[in-house]
Amino acid sequence: MNKFFAIGLDSSKSDFINALMELGCTELNSQESKLADEEWAALVSKEGGEADIAALETKLNAVDNVLKTLDSYDTAKKPLFKSRRGISASEFASAVAAQDDIQQDVDKVLALSNHLKELQANQNKIETAVVGLTPWAAYQVPLEIQETRYTNVVMGIVPADTDVNAMRDALAQATDKCELEAIGKDDTQQYLSLVYFKEAEDDISEVLKQYSFNRLSFKDMSGTVAENLSAFEAQTAEIAADMSKTESELSDMVAAKDKIQVLRDYLATEQDKAKAIGNLLRTGRTFYVDGWVPASCGEALNSLAAEHECYCEITEPDKEEDTPVLVKNNSIIEPVESITDMYSTPNCHELDPTPIYAFFFACFFGIMFADMCYGIILTFFGFFCVKKYKLEGTARKLLTTLGYCGIFTFIWGALFGGFLGNMISVVAATFFHKEVAIKPLWFDPISEPMKMLAFSCIFGVFHLFVGMFAKAVMYIKEGKILEAINDTFIWYVFIIGLGLLLFGGSLFSGATTIGKWMAIVGAVVILILPVFINKGIGKAVGLWNLYGTTSYLSDILSYSRLLALCLAGAVISQVFNTIAGLAGGSGGIIGVVLFVLISIVAHVFNFAISALGAFVHSARLQYVELFGKFFEGGGKAFNPFAKKTKYVKIIKEEN
Amino acid sequence: MTLGVALGVFGAAIAAGLGGCGSALGMKYAGEAAAGVLSEDPNKFGPCLVLQALPGTQGIYGLLIGFLVLNKAMGVTDWHTGLFLLATGLPIGLVGLISGMCQGRVAAAGVMLLGKRAGELAKGMILAAMVETYAVLALLMSFLMFNNI
């Protein structure tokens, strides 16, 4: 990764940025920090252009909203995975040329969806009003009449448990100048109409208060309740018709979705461009930009700068400087980068761990999931999805990785003799009363768990040694040979020695003695070496390092999960098969159907839970045990300035 | 029915019962947290479900040992073997219960992490998987004990 800066004439600014975007292999730095520097600030100012960016942002938001709206009216079946549609550059260009037409579609959808929202609001309003009016359906007086010359006409409510007759009597006692009528009643309230002479106001108010009479009024309405209700009904029907019409128009607009997606991507790239231009530093007639470019693209950048009459200089960064990181691997290993990315991008001073652990990840996954049938399904699923949905980016990488894991699952399944657990034996015993078993190519971990445990630990030691070797390589690259020996090679001697000392007896005679001497030599060197490497108190650090043996022990034991998960998956399969076999043994067609049903449900469940377990634990073995030996991470991924589209992939045409 | 059979069945009950309890509690914690995050952003259902599923393994380990022990317990004639089978159920039962609960807590925290930062599923998963290590070791122990009867 190299640094570059370019200075050019103001007139070619926008062309240059355009070309950089097409090239798509430079990362532009933010120039804010330079403006804080007085020397820079005296010479240059920021290009700005916030208004353009904001205008594009508004447009982009509108288009995004429109796409969201159209999505909800799109009845086409949604694919399992989203992928970008490929279109040719000329198609894209012609769509951009017709952007005014597309914008009209966008505006139309916006207008329609706004209209729909209005209609919904109206509908809600009417519904509320209808709910309020319905109990008054029997009220005959037009609602606008609230008083006459001598009387007040009042509507009101009292609680449901009020005795209206008693209330009427009480009113009659207070004055004879009023008339109370019950209009309706529901669970909580009674609806009353009251007419009284204005002069009797004082006489009745006491009684009304006593019966907690609450006045209501429908000031903004006119006509009788029945008239109002029927008018609302008509309005509701009208709104419903309008709504369904608007919705069908919106559904028709779904056809324009593809074009609008192109517009959206165009606007997004324009906005990115505007932001890049806004970020430039400028003097009166020139502009300045700097950033990062991968060494392999330097040539292309130079010629591009020359074309646009820019001065461009590419320099190597200082050793200490943190640069963005672009990871490059061959096409087989590259998908596994997704597992590295889940942990962290490597930092710019260390090795990319992907090629180191890619094999182990799939292999350990395979051991834990080991089953031929599961392996075939997983492989097929992974590669099929990538092909079928033309996946890109992380989804493609992850599914391809799963495909690899599937291959190893099949291989280990064959080695351990698993096909849906012991499905074949169970089917043979249940339906054909014969004894058939798949012979494992290597051995059956269920019947020989100790052997499997030993091999798990041996795989683990090998895995750890590879990690330590990577550390040694990094030391040697920096010329620190002694450190490499101290951290890696002497530990090889020590750990192998300990292993031979403890378990070597069963391998060959004399192994214990060899192991003893290897362990002793290893321990002594581990104690002494830091004296030559470190200064001061650090000379005694060997003692502490030797104590690190415990961490190696726990690391190695951690690999016993290879055995545990392998057993869990296989035994659970067998348990399910046994249950299915019991059901199938009941005989006849029903038995077969039950057997198939139980097997499918059980194995789908076991597949899901075991695959998840295998993935997580295989990842953990890489992240914790392997990465702990040499990998730090925390790098910043190279983020090139390029066309970042969401819906369409622009395919350049060969001329 | 002999005392040996009873003890063996007891061992199976401890393994499957406590392991299942651990998973149920763990899934409860993670599920509650997931529902909270989903109320904000329903699109995170897939990753949340994965995190909720993580504490489910203890129950399966327990079931596994329980099934093995139960099968063997039925043919036990002396109480020594029965007691041995009871002991076999203990590691995965006890560790399954505790680690399931604890893993659920970590998974719930992972769900919260996911709520704030959509791309960090892997980190939440790995943190939760760290807790599971001890359930795996207990399963291993139970299995080795069972194999040595």
Tab-separated table of C-alpha atoms in Angstrom, chain A residues 342-343 446 449-450 453 560-561 563-565 567-568 571-572 575 609 612 615-617 619-620 623-624, chain B residues 50 53-54 57 60-61 63-64 67-68 122-123 125-126 129-130 132-133 136-137 139-140 143-144 147:
chain	number	residue	atom	x	y	z
A	342	MET	CA	-15.655	-11.507	11.394
A	343	TYR	CA	-12.741	-11.311	13.800
A	446	ILE	CA	-18.224	-43.543	19.247
A	449	PRO	CA	-13.484	-42.245	22.065
A	450	MET	CA	-10.049	-42.357	23.716
A	453	LEU	CA	-9.437	-37.765	22.043
A	560	SER	CA	-11.146	-32.021	22.920
A	561	ARG	CA	-14.221	-30.222	21.637
A	563	LEU	CA	-14.283	-35.169	19.949
A	564	ALA	CA	-17.182	-33.874	22.030
A	565	LEU	CA	-19.044	-32.174	19.196
A	567	LEU	CA	-19.820	-37.434	19.331
A	568	ALA	CA	-22.756	-35.173	20.154
A	571	VAL	CA	-24.967	-39.893	18.949
A	572	ILE	CA	-27.952	-37.560	18.636
A	575	VAL	CA	-30.831	-41.571	19.047
A	609	ILE	CA	-27.932	-27.287	15.636
A	612	LEU	CA	-24.181	-24.035	14.076
A	615	PHE	CA	-19.194	-23.393	12.785
A	616	VAL	CA	-18.970	-21.521	16.066
A	617	HIS	CA	-16.501	-23.905	17.656
A	619	ALA	CA	-14.223	-20.404	14.420
A	620	ARG	CA	-13.402	-20.284	18.109
A	623	TYR	CA	-9.866	-17.036	16.916
A	624	VAL	CA	-8.793	-18.018	20.399
B	50	VAL	CA	-28.600	-17.783	16.009
B	53	ALA	CA	-29.882	-21.024	19.764
B	54	LEU	CA	-26.362	-21.083	21.219
B	57	THR	CA	-26.512	-27.290	23.226
B	60	ILE	CA	-28.670	-31.763	23.843
B	61	TYR	CA	-25.487	-32.895	25.598
B	63	LEU	CA	-30.070	-35.680	26.487
B	64	LEU	CA	-27.214	-37.536	24.833
B	67	PHE	CA	-30.057	-41.556	26.659
B	68	LEU	CA	-26.829	-43.555	26.870
B	122	ALA	CA	-19.481	-13.229	15.086
B	123	LYS	CA	-18.058	-11.543	18.166
B	125	MET	CA	-21.182	-15.773	19.049
B	126	ILE	CA	-17.575	-16.349	20.009
B	129	ALA	CA	-19.038	-20.042	22.778
B	130	MET	CA	-16.292	-19.409	25.344
B	132	GLU	CA	-19.765	-23.465	26.314
B	133	THR	CA	-16.213	-24.804	26.533
B	136	VAL	CA	-18.096	-29.483	26.231
B	137	LEU	CA	-15.481	-30.594	28.765
B	139	LEU	CA	-19.777	-33.799	28.223
B	140	LEU	CA	-16.405	-35.274	27.479
B	143	PHE	CA	-18.790	-39.713	28.094
B	144	LEU	CA	-15.402	-41.021	29.193
B	147	ASN	CA	-17.233	-45.608	28.403
